[in-house]
mmCIF file of C-alpha atoms and ligand atoms in Angstrom:
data_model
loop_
_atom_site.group_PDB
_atom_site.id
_atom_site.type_symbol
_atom_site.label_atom_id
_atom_site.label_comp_id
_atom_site.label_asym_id
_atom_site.label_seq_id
_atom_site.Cartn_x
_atom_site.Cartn_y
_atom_site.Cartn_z
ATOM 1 C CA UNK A 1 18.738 142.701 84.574
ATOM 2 C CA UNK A 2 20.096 140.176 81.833
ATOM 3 C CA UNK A 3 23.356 139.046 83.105
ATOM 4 C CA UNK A 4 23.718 135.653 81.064
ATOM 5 C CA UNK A 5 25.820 136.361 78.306
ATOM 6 C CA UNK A 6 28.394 133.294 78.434
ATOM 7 C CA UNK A 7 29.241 132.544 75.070
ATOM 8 C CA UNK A 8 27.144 135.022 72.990
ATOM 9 C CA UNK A 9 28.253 136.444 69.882
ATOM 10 C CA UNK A 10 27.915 140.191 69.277
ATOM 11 C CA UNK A 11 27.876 141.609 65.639
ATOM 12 C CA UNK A 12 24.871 143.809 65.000
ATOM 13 C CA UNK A 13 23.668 146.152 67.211
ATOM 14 C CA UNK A 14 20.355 144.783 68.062
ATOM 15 C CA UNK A 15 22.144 141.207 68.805
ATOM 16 C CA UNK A 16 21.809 142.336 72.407
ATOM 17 C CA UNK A 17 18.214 142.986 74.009
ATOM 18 C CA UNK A 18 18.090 146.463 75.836
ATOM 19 C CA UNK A 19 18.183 145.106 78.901
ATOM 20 C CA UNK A 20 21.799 143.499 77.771
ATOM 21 C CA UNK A 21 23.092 146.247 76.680
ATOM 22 C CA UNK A 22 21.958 148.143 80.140
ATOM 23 C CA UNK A 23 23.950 145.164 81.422
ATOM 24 C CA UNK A 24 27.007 145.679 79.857
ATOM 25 C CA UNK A 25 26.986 149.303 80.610
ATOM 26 C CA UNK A 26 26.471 148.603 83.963
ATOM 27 C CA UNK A 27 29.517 146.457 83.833
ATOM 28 C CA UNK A 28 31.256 149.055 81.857
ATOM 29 C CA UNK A 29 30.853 151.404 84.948
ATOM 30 C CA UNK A 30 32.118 148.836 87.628
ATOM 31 C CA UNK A 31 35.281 148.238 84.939
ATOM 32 C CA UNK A 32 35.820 151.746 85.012
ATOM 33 C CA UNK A 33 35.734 152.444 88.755
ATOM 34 C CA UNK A 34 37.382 149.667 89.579
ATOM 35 C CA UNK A 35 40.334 150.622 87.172
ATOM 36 C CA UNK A 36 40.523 154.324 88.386
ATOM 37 C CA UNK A 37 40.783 152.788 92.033
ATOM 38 C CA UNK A 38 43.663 150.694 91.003
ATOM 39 C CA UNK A 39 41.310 147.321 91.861
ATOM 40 C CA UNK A 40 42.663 144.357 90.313
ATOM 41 C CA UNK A 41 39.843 142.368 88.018
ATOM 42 C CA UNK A 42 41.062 139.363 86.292
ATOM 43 C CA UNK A 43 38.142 138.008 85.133
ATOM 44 C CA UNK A 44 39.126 136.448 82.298
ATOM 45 C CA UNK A 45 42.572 134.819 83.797
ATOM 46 C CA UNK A 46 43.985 132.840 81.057
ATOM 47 C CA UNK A 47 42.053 133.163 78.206
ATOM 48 C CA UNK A 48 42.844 134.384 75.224
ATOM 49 C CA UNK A 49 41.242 136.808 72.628
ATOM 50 C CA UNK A 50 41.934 136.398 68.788
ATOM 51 C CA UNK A 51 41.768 139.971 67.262
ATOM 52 C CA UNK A 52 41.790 139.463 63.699
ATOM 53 C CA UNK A 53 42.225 142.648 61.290
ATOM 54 C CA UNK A 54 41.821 142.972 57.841
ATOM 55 C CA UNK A 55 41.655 146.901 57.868
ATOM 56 C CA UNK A 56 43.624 149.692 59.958
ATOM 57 C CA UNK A 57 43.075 150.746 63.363
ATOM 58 C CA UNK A 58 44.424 152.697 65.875
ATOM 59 C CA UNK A 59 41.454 153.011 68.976
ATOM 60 C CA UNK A 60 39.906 149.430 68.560
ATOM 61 C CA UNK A 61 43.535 147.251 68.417
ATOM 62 C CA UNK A 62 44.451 149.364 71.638
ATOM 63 C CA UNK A 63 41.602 149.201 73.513
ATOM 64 C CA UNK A 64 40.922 145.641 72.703
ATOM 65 C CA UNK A 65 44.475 144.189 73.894
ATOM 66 C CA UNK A 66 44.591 146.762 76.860
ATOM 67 C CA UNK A 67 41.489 145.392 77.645
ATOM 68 C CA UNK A 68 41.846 141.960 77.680
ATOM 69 C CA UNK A 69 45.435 142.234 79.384
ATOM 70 C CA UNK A 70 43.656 144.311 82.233
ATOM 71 C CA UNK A 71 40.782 141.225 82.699
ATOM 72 C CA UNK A 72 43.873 138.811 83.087
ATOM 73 C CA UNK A 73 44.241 137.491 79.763
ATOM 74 C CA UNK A 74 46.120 137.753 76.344
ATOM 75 C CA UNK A 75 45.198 139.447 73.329
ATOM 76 C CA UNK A 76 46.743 137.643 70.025
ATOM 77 C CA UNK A 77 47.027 140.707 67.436
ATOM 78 C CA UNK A 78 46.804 139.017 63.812
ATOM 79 C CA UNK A 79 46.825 140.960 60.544
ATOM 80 C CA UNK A 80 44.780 139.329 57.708
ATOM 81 C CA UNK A 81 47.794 140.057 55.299
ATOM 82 C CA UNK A 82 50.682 137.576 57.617
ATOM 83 C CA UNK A 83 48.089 134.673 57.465
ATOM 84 C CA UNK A 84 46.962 132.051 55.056
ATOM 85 C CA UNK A 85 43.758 133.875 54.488
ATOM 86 C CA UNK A 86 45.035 134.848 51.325
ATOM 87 C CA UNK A 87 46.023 131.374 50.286
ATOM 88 C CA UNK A 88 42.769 129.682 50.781
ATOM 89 C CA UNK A 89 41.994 129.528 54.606
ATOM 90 C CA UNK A 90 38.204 129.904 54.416
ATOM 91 C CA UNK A 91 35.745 131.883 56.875
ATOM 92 C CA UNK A 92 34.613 127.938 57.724
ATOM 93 C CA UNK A 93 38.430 127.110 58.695
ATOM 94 C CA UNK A 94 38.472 130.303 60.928
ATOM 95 C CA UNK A 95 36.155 129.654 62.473
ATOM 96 C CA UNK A 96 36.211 126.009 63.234
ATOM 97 C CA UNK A 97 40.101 126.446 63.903
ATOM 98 C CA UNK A 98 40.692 129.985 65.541
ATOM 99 C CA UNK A 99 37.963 128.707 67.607
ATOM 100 C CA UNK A 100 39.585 125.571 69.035
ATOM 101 C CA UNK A 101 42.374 127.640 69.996
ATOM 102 C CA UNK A 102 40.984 130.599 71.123
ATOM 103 C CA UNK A 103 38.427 131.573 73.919
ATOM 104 C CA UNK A 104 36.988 134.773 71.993
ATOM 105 C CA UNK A 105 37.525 135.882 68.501
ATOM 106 C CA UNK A 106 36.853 139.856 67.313
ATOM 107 C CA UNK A 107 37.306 141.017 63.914
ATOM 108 C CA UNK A 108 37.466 143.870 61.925
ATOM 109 C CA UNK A 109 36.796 143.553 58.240
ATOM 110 C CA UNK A 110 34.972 146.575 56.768
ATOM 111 C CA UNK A 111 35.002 145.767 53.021
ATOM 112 C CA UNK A 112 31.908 146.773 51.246
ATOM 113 C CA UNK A 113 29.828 143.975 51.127
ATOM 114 C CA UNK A 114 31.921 141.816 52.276
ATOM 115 C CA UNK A 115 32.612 142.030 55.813
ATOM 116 C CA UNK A 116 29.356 141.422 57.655
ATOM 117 C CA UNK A 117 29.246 138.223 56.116
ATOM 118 C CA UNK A 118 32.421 137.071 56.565
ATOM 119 C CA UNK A 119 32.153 137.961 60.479
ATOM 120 C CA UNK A 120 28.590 135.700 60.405
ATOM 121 C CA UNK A 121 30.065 133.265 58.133
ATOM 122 C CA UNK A 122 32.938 132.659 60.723
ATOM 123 C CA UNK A 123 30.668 132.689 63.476
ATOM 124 C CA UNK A 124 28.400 129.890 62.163
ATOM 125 C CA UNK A 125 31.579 127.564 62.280
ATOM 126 C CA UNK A 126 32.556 128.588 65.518
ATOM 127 C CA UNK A 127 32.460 128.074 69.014
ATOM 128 C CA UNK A 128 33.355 131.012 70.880
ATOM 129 C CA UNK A 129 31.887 134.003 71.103
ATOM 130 C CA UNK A 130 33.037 136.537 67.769
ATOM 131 C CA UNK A 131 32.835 140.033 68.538
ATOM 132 C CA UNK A 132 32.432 142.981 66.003
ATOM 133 C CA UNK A 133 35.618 145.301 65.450
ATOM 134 C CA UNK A 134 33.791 146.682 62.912
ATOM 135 C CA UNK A 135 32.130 145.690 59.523
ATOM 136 C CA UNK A 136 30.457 147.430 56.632
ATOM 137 C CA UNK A 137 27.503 147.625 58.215
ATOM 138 C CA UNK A 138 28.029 148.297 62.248
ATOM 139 C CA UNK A 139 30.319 149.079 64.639
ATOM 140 C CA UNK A 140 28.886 148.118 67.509
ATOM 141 C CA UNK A 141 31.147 148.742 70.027
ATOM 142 C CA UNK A 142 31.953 152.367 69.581
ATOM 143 C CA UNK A 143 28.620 152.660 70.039
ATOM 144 C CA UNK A 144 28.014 151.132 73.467
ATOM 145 C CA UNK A 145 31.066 153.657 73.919
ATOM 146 C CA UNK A 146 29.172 156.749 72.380
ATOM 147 C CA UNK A 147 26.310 155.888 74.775
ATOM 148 C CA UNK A 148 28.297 155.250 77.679
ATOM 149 C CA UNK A 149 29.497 158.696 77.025
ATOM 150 C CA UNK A 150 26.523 160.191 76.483
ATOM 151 C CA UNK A 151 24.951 159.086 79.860
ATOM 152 C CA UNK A 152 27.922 159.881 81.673
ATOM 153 C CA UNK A 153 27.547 163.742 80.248
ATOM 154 C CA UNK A 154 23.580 163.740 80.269
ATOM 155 C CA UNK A 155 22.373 161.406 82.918
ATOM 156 C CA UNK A 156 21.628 157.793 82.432
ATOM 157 C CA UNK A 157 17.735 158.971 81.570
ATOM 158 C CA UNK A 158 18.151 159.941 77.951
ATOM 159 C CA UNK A 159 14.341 160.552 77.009
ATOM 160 C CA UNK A 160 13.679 163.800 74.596
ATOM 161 C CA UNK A 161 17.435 164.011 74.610
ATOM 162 C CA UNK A 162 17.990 165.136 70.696
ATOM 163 C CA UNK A 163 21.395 163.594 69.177
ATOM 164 C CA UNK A 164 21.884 164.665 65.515
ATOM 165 C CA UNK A 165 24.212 161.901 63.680
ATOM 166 C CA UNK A 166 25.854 164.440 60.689
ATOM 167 C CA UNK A 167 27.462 163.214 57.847
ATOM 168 C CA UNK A 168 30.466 165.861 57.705
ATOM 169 C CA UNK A 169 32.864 166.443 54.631
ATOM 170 C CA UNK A 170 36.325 164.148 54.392
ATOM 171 C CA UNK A 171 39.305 164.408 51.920
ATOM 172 C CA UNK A 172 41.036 161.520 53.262
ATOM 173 C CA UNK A 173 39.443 158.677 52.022
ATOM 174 C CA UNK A 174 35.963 157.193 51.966
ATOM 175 C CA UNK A 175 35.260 156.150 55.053
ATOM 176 C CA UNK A 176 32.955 153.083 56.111
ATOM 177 C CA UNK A 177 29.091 154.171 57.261
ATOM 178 C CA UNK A 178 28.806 151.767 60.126
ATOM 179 C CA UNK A 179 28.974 154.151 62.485
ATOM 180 C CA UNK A 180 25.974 155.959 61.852
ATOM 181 C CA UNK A 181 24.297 152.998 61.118
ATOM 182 C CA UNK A 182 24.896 151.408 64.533
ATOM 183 C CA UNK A 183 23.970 154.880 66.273
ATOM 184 C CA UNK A 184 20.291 155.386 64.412
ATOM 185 C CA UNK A 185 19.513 151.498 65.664
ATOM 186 C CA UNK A 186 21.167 151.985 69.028
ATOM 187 C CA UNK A 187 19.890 155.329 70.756
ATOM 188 C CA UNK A 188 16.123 154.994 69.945
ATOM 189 C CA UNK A 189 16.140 152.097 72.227
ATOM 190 C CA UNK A 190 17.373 154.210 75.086
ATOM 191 C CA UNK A 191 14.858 157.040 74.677
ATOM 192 C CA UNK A 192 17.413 159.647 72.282
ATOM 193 C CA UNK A 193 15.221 161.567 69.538
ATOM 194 C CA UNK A 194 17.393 160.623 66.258
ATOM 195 C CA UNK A 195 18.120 163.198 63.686
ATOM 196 C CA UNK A 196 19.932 161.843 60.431
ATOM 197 C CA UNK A 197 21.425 164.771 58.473
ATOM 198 C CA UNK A 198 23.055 163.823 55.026
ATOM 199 C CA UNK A 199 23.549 165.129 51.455
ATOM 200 C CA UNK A 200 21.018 163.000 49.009
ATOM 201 C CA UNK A 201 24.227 160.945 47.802
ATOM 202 C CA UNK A 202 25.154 159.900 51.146
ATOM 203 C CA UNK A 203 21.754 157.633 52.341
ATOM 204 C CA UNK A 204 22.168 154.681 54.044
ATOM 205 C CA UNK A 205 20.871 151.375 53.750
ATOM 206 C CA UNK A 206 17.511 151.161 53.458
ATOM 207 C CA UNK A 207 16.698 148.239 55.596
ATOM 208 C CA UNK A 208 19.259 149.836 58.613
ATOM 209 C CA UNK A 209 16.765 153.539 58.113
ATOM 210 C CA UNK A 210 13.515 151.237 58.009
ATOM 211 C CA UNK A 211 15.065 149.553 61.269
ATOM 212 C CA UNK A 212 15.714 152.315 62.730
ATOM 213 C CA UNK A 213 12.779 154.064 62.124
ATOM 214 C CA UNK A 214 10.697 151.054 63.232
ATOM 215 C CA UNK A 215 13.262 151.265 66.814
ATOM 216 C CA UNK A 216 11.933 154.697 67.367
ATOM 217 C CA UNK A 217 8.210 154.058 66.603
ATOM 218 C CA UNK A 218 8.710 151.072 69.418
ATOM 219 C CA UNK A 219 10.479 152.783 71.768
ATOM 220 C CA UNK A 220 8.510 156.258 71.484
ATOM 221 C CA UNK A 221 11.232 158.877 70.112
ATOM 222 C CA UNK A 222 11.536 160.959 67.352
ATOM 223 C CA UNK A 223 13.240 160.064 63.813
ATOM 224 C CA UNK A 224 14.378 162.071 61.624
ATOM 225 C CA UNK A 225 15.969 162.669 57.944
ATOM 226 C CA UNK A 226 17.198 166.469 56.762
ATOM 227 C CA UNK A 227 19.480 167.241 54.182
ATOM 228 C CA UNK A 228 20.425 170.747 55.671
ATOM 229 C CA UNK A 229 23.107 170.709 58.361
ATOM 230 C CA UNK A 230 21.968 173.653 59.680
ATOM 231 C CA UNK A 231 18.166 172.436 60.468
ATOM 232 C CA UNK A 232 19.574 169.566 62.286
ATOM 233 C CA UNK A 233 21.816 170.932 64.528
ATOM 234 C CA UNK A 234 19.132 172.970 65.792
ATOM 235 C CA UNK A 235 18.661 172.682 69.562
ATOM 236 C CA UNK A 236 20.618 169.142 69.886
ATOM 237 C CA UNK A 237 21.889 167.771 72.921
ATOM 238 C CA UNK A 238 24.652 165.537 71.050
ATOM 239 C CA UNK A 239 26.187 166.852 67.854
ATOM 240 C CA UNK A 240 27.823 163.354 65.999
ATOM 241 C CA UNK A 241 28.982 164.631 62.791
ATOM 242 C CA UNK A 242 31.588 162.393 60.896
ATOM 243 C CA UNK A 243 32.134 161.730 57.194
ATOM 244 C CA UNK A 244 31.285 158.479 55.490
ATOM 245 C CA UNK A 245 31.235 157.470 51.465
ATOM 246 C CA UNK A 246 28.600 157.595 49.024
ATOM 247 C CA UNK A 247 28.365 153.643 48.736
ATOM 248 C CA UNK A 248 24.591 153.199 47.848
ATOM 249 C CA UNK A 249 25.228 156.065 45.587
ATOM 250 C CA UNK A 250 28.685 154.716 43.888
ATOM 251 C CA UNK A 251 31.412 152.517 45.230
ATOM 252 C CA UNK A 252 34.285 153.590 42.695
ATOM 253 C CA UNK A 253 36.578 155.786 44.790
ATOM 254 C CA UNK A 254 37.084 158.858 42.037
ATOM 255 C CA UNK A 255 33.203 159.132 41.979
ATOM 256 C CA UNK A 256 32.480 159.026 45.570
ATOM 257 C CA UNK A 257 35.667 161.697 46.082
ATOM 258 C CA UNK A 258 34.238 164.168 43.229
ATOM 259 C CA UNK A 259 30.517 163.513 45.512
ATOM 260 C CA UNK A 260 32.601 164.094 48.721
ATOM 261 C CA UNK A 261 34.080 167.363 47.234
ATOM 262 C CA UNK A 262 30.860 168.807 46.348
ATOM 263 C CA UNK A 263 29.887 169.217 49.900
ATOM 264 C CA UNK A 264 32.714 170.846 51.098
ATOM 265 C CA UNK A 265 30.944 173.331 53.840
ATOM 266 C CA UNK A 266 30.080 170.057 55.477
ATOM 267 C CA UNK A 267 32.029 171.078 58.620
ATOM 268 C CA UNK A 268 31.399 171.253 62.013
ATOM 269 C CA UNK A 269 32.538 174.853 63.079
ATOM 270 C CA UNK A 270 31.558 177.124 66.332
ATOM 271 C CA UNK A 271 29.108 178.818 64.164
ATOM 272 C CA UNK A 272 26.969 175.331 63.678
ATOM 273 C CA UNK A 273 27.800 174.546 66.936
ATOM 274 C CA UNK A 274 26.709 177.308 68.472
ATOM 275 C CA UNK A 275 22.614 176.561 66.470
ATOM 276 C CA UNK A 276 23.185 173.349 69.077
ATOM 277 C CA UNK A 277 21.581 174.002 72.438
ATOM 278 C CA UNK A 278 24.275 176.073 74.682
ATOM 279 C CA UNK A 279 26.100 172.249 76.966
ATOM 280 C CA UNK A 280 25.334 170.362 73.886
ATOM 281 C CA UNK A 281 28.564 168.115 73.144
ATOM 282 C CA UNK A 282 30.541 167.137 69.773
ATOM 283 C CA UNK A 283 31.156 163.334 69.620
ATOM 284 C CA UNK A 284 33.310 161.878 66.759
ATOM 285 C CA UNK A 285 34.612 158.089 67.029
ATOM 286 C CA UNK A 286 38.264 159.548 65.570
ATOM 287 C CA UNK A 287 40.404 159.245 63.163
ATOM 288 C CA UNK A 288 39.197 163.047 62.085
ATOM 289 C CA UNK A 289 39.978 165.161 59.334
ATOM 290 C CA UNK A 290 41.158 168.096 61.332
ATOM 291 C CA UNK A 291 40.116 171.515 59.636
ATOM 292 C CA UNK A 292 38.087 169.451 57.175
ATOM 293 C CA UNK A 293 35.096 167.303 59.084
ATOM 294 C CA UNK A 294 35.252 169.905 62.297
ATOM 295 C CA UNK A 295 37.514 172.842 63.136
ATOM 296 C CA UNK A 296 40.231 172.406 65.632
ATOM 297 C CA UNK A 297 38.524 175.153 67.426
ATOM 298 C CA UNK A 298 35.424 172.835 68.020
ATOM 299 C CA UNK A 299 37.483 169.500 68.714
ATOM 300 C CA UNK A 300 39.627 170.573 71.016
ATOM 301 C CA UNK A 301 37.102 173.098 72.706
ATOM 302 C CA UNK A 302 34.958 172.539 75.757
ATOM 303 C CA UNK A 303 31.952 170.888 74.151
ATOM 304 C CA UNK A 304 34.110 167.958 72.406
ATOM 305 C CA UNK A 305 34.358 164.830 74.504
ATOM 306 C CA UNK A 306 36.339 162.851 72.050
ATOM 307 C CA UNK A 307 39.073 161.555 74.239
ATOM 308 C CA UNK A 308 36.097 160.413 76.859
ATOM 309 C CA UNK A 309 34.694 158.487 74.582
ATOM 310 C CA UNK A 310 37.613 157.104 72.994
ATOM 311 C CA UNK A 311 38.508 156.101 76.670
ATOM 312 C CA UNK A 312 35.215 154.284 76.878
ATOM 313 C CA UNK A 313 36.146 151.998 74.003
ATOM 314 C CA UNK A 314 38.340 150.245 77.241
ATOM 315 C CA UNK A 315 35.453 149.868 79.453
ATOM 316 C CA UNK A 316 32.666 148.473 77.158
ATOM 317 C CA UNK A 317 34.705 146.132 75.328
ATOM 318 C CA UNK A 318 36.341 144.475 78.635
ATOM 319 C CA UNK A 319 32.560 144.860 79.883
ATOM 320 C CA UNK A 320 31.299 142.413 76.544
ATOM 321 C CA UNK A 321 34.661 140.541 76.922
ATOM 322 C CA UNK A 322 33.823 139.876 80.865
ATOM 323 C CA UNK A 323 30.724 138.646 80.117
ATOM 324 C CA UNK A 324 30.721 136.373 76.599
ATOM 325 C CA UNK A 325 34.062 134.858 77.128
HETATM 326 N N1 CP B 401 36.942 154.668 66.211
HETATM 327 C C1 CP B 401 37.690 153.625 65.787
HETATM 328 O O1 CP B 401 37.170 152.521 65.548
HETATM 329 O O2 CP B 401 39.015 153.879 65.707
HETATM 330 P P1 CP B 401 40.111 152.947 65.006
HETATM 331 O O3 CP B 401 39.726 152.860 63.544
HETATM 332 O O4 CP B 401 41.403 153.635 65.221
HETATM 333 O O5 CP B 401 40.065 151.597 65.648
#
């Protein structure tokens, strides 16, 4: 067990070893426990989290400040837009600054592109740990959540477990691919036979599928590609089908929404669901286009376990906050 974690950054998935990440599961389970029991657990008694957003959220802001309130410390919620960011405050003065004041520093900043670098460019210049909210690339926290999910509904042995990670259709907007970038690099490592379903337009990067790929050849589990949602929700444990844009295809909006709309029957309905094995579950890391990614027959049905894992945003985060800060 790797319990050393003082001070470590985490931004990509792979930043922490699998032993770490069994770590801060483990963790994540004591958190949970000890908060259903009503056990106090200020572990992080006066410090304070920076949680700096330049994009929307509803899940990650919540779970974040509960979290941190819940270890015994404060959670400082700063929008992009209200600071000097905009007039000239560098990733460099973030990062040397926000981390003289603060003890840990999380952001979210998913512009294409962009955002991934910022978050490593602030990092360099500072000296607290900076977690992840989400970037263009990853998001690695709902994925420690996903997989604290999935063991909790399939045992904490996941090997020849089949999850297939779906691109679904969206008319809201187009919608970062981090999250099924962080799952294909994540559940190899813990023994989960990865199938990627997508229409051609909707690939990922090709370094994160080489990755990936590579992951499963070391770890001894399957990885796949299909372009047929059908095929790959074929006898799989976990159904994860969300929507996410065409960026390596286009990354002008009208484009990617006339792509989008050309795979409307993208949905995940009890029809598909029902080619899944018989106690597989549906997983989606929510916001959702109700009626348009999956029915509301198949969220709010008995295979979904949406609210579980949004729940489990709480534990893992205060698990990686417990153990950097
Ligand atoms: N799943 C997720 O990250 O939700 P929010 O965008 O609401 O934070």
């Amino acid at each position: 067990m790797q319990t050393y974690l003082k001070g470590r950054d985490l931004i990509g998935d792979l930043d922490f070893s699998r032993e770490e990440v069994e770590t801060v599961l483990d963790v994540a389970f004591d958190l949970k426990r000890k908060r259903a029991l009503g056990e106090s657990h200020p572990y992080l008694r006066d410090k304070v989290l920076a949680m700096l957003f330049f994009f929307s959220s509803t899940r990650t802001r919540g779970s974040f400040e509960a979290g941190i309130a819940q270890l015994g410390g404060h959670g400082a919620f700063i929008e992009s837009s209200t600071t000097q960011i905009k007039h000239g405050d560098t990733a460099k003065e973030i990062g040397e600054i926000y981390g003289r004041y603060f003890d840990g520093l999380a952001i979210r900043h998913c512009d294409w592109g962009i955002g991934n670098q910022y978050i490593n460019e602030v990092a360099q210049y500072s000296r607290i740990p900076v977690l992840n909210m989400q970037c263009d690339i990853y998001h690695p926290f709902q994925c420690l959540a996903d997989l604290m999910t999935i063991m909790e509904k399939k045992g904490r042995d996941l090997r020849k477990r089949r999850i297939v990670v779906s691109w679904a259709y969206a008319a809201s907007y187009l919608k970062p691919i981090s999250v099924p970038q962080s799952l294909i690099l994540q559940m190899p490592r813990f023994g989960m036979d990865v199938v990627l379903a997508y229409p051609k337009e909707f690939k990922l990067m090709p370094d994160i599928e080489a990755e990936a790929q590579a992951q499963a050849r070391k770890f001894g589990t399957g990885f796949e590609i299909t372009h047929d949602m059908d095929e790959a929700f074929r006898d799989a444990d976990v159904i994860y089908a969300k929507s996410w844009g065409p960026l390596l295809t286009t990354t002008d909006a009208t484009e990617g929404k006339h792509l989008q709309d050309s795979y409307k029957d993208w949905i995940t309905d009890a029809r598909r669901m029902s080619l899944a094995k018989p106690d597989a579950i549906y997983m989606h890391p929510l916001p959702a286009d109700r009626d348009i990614e999956v029915t509301s027959e198949v969220m709010d049905g008995p295979q979904s376990v949406v609210y579980d894992e949004a729940e489990n945003r709480l534990h893992v985060q205060k698990a990686v906050m417990a153990l950097t800060m």
